[in-house]
C-alpha cells in the first residue's frame, strides 16, 4: 500500500502549447517527478498522449480533434486513477505561462482577475497565452476547487532597468502598445542563478551571474544580486542569440528589404525568421546541435559555419554582459545544448580568453547528461573566472512556487502592476 503522507502535496505542472500539453507530477520538496508526459498533435486528426510513470513508458491515441481538456481527463481517468493515492496527493496545479507583460513580476494564484490579465497579454504571445488559458479552463473542470498557480516566463526579467528594456523607438509605442523588451526563459534563469549561488556557498543576493540557457530556443541573462538586469530576448523570443530555427539579432532594415525589394509578405517573413533561420537556416541541414556537431566533424561546411556563428554570437553577448555587471561570480551553461555540449562550451569559452576564461578539458567533458559542477581551469597561473554547468529544472520551480503560494508563504494573490519596472 503506498503511504499517502509520503506522496501528499504533489503539484501537477502543466505546460500548454497551441497543439501540445506537457504534464508532470512533481514533489515540490525535492523536484522528484512521479509522472511525466506529453499530449501531442492536439486539435489535429491523430492526437496522442505519451507518458512515463515508475520508469515505464506508455502511449495511447486520443480521439480525433482532442484538445487540452481531453489530455487532462486522460491523465485523471486513465493514468492516475490506477495509481493508488497519487490522484488524491495533488494539492495544486502549476501552469507555465509564457507572457505576463508588465502585470506580473511574481508567480500568482489564479483567479478571475489573473485570467483577465493573461488574456490582456494575448497580443504579446498570440500562440502561447491562448493555449495557457485553455489549459487553465481544462484544469478547472477536471480539478474543481483545487488551487492553480501561474508561473510566468517573463516575471523574472521584470527587474530590468528601463535602459535595458526600452527600444530606441518612438516612446508612445511603449506607453500605448506595451512595445518593449520583456525577455523569456525567466524561470530557468532564476533556477540556475539560485543554484549557482548555492554551489558558490553564497546567498543569491550576494552574487552576479551570467546565465546562458541554450536549447532549441536560447537566451542569456545578466543577473545582479539575484535580479535580472538584462536579457537577450525582447518583445518576442526572436531577439538575441542564434537559435535552432530563429535568427536572433538582425538588422531591422532587413525586414523592409525583404518586403519591399524581395516581395515577401508578413507571413513569409514570420516563417523565415522563426522557422527557417538560426542553425537550420545557416547549415541548410538541421536545427539540432547534436546532428550539426556530428556533420561538422565529418566536414559539412554549413554545419561548421552554423556552429561557429552560434558560438561567436554567444561569446559576444557574454563579453557585453561583463560590461553590464560590475563583477561576475559565475558564467552558467544550461538548456539542452548548455548542459550537454562540451564542444559548444569549449568553443565559446575559447573566444573569451581576453576575459581570463579557460575550461578544464576533463571537467568539461565530464559535465554532461545531468552532471552539475565547475568546468573552469583552476591550474593556470591566473585562474579562470568560474564556469558552471547546471541542469535546469523549470518544472521544479513551478511546483515550488505553487506549493509556496498555496501555503501562503510567498503569496502575491492578485495581478500586480510593476508600473514599468
Ligand atoms: P532543449 O530545447 O533545451 O531541449 O535543447 C535541445 C537542443 O539540445 C538540441 O539542439 C539538441 O541537439 C541539443 N542537445 C541535446 N543533447 C546534446 C548533446 N549531447 N550534444 C549536443 N547537443 C545536444
PDB file of N, CA and C in Angstrom, residues 19 21 25 34 41 66 78 80 100 107 117 123 126 131 178 192 235 245 248 269 272 280 303 358 382 399:
ATOM      1  N   UNK A  19      -0.644  23.189 -29.707  1.00  0.00           N
ATOM      2  CA  UNK A  19      -1.097  21.841 -30.078  1.00  0.00           C
ATOM      3  C   UNK A  19      -0.439  20.771 -29.199  1.00  0.00           C
ATOM      4  N   UNK A  21       0.512  19.542 -24.849  1.00  0.00           N
ATOM      5  CA  UNK A  21       0.386  19.777 -23.402  1.00  0.00           C
ATOM      6  C   UNK A  21       1.398  18.865 -22.702  1.00  0.00           C
ATOM      7  N   UNK A  25       3.991  15.369 -12.647  1.00  0.00           N
ATOM      8  CA  UNK A  25       3.576  15.406 -11.236  1.00  0.00           C
ATOM      9  C   UNK A  25       4.856  15.508 -10.404  1.00  0.00           C
ATOM     10  N   UNK A  34       6.975  11.984 -10.246  1.00  0.00           N
ATOM     11  CA  UNK A  34       6.417  10.631 -10.236  1.00  0.00           C
ATOM     12  C   UNK A  34       5.717  10.319 -11.552  1.00  0.00           C
ATOM     13  N   UNK A  41       0.011  16.787 -30.973  1.00  0.00           N
ATOM     14  CA  UNK A  41      -0.848  16.917 -32.165  1.00  0.00           C
ATOM     15  C   UNK A  41      -2.286  17.228 -31.767  1.00  0.00           C
ATOM     16  N   UNK A  66      -8.990  15.857 -30.362  1.00  0.00           N
ATOM     17  CA  UNK A  66      -8.895  16.033 -28.892  1.00  0.00           C
ATOM     18  C   UNK A  66      -7.966  17.203 -28.569  1.00  0.00           C
ATOM     19  N   UNK A  78      -7.283   7.769 -16.686  1.00  0.00           N
ATOM     20  CA  UNK A  78      -6.582   6.569 -17.149  1.00  0.00           C
ATOM     21  C   UNK A  78      -5.208   6.408 -16.532  1.00  0.00           C
ATOM     22  N   UNK A  80      -3.730   8.323 -13.705  1.00  0.00           N
ATOM     23  CA  UNK A  80      -3.609   8.440 -12.243  1.00  0.00           C
ATOM     24  C   UNK A  80      -4.614   7.584 -11.491  1.00  0.00           C
ATOM     25  N   UNK A 100       3.493  37.427 -19.213  1.00  0.00           N
ATOM     26  CA  UNK A 100       2.720  38.152 -18.209  1.00  0.00           C
ATOM     27  C   UNK A 100       2.835  39.653 -18.387  1.00  0.00           C
ATOM     28  N   UNK A 107       5.097  34.805  -9.465  1.00  0.00           N
ATOM     29  CA  UNK A 107       4.052  33.819  -9.711  1.00  0.00           C
ATOM     30  C   UNK A 107       2.830  34.209  -8.881  1.00  0.00           C
ATOM     31  N   UNK A 117      -6.007  39.191 -16.890  1.00  0.00           N
ATOM     32  CA  UNK A 117      -4.694  39.791 -17.174  1.00  0.00           C
ATOM     33  C   UNK A 117      -3.905  38.937 -18.173  1.00  0.00           C
ATOM     34  N   UNK A 123      -1.986  39.573 -27.027  1.00  0.00           N
ATOM     35  CA  UNK A 123      -1.361  40.241 -28.178  1.00  0.00           C
ATOM     36  C   UNK A 123       0.157  40.085 -28.147  1.00  0.00           C
ATOM     37  N   UNK A 126       0.684  35.597 -28.982  1.00  0.00           N
ATOM     38  CA  UNK A 126      -0.561  35.115 -29.600  1.00  0.00           C
ATOM     39  C   UNK A 126      -0.625  33.601 -29.767  1.00  0.00           C
ATOM     40  N   UNK A 131      -3.339  29.243 -25.469  1.00  0.00           N
ATOM     41  CA  UNK A 131      -3.220  27.830 -25.090  1.00  0.00           C
ATOM     42  C   UNK A 131      -3.166  27.686 -23.568  1.00  0.00           C
ATOM     43  N   UNK A 178       2.653  48.826 -25.282  1.00  0.00           N
ATOM     44  CA  UNK A 178       3.444  47.866 -24.499  1.00  0.00           C
ATOM     45  C   UNK A 178       4.636  47.315 -25.253  1.00  0.00           C
ATOM     46  N   UNK A 192      18.702  28.466 -12.298  1.00  0.00           N
ATOM     47  CA  UNK A 192      20.150  28.187 -12.346  1.00  0.00           C
ATOM     48  C   UNK A 192      20.948  29.253 -11.599  1.00  0.00           C
ATOM     49  N   UNK A 235      10.778  41.776 -27.078  1.00  0.00           N
ATOM     50  CA  UNK A 235       9.305  41.751 -27.119  1.00  0.00           C
ATOM     51  C   UNK A 235       8.836  40.334 -27.392  1.00  0.00           C
ATOM     52  N   UNK A 245      15.924  27.443 -34.927  1.00  0.00           N
ATOM     53  CA  UNK A 245      15.329  27.899 -36.195  1.00  0.00           C
ATOM     54  C   UNK A 245      15.059  29.401 -36.200  1.00  0.00           C
ATOM     55  N   UNK A 248      17.560  35.297 -34.165  1.00  0.00           N
ATOM     56  CA  UNK A 248      18.211  36.178 -33.187  1.00  0.00           C
ATOM     57  C   UNK A 248      18.401  37.561 -33.774  1.00  0.00           C
ATOM     58  N   UNK A 269       7.700  36.374 -43.980  1.00  0.00           N
ATOM     59  CA  UNK A 269       8.780  36.921 -43.143  1.00  0.00           C
ATOM     60  C   UNK A 269       8.754  36.241 -41.771  1.00  0.00           C
ATOM     61  N   UNK A 272      10.098  32.774 -42.136  1.00  0.00           N
ATOM     62  CA  UNK A 272      11.537  32.829 -42.405  1.00  0.00           C
ATOM     63  C   UNK A 272      12.324  33.046 -41.104  1.00  0.00           C
ATOM     64  N   UNK A 280      19.392  25.965 -38.400  1.00  0.00           N
ATOM     65  CA  UNK A 280      18.829  25.299 -39.584  1.00  0.00           C
ATOM     66  C   UNK A 280      19.087  26.115 -40.850  1.00  0.00           C
ATOM     67  N   UNK A 303      27.294  23.090 -41.531  1.00  0.00           N
ATOM     68  CA  UNK A 303      27.215  22.792 -40.096  1.00  0.00           C
ATOM     69  C   UNK A 303      28.332  23.507 -39.349  1.00  0.00           C
ATOM     70  N   UNK A 358      38.913  30.078 -19.171  1.00  0.00           N
ATOM     71  CA  UNK A 358      39.543  28.882 -19.724  1.00  0.00           C
ATOM     72  C   UNK A 358      38.856  27.656 -19.124  1.00  0.00           C
ATOM     73  N   UNK A 382      46.898  32.544 -13.628  1.00  0.00           N
ATOM     74  CA  UNK A 382      45.750  33.328 -13.188  1.00  0.00           C
ATOM     75  C   UNK A 382      44.510  32.474 -13.424  1.00  0.00           C
ATOM     76  N   UNK A 399       6.513  23.949  -9.505  1.00  0.00           N
ATOM     77  CA  UNK A 399       5.923  23.213  -8.375  1.00  0.00           C
ATOM     78  C   UNK A 399       6.211  23.920  -7.052  1.00  0.00           C
TER      79      UNK A 399
END
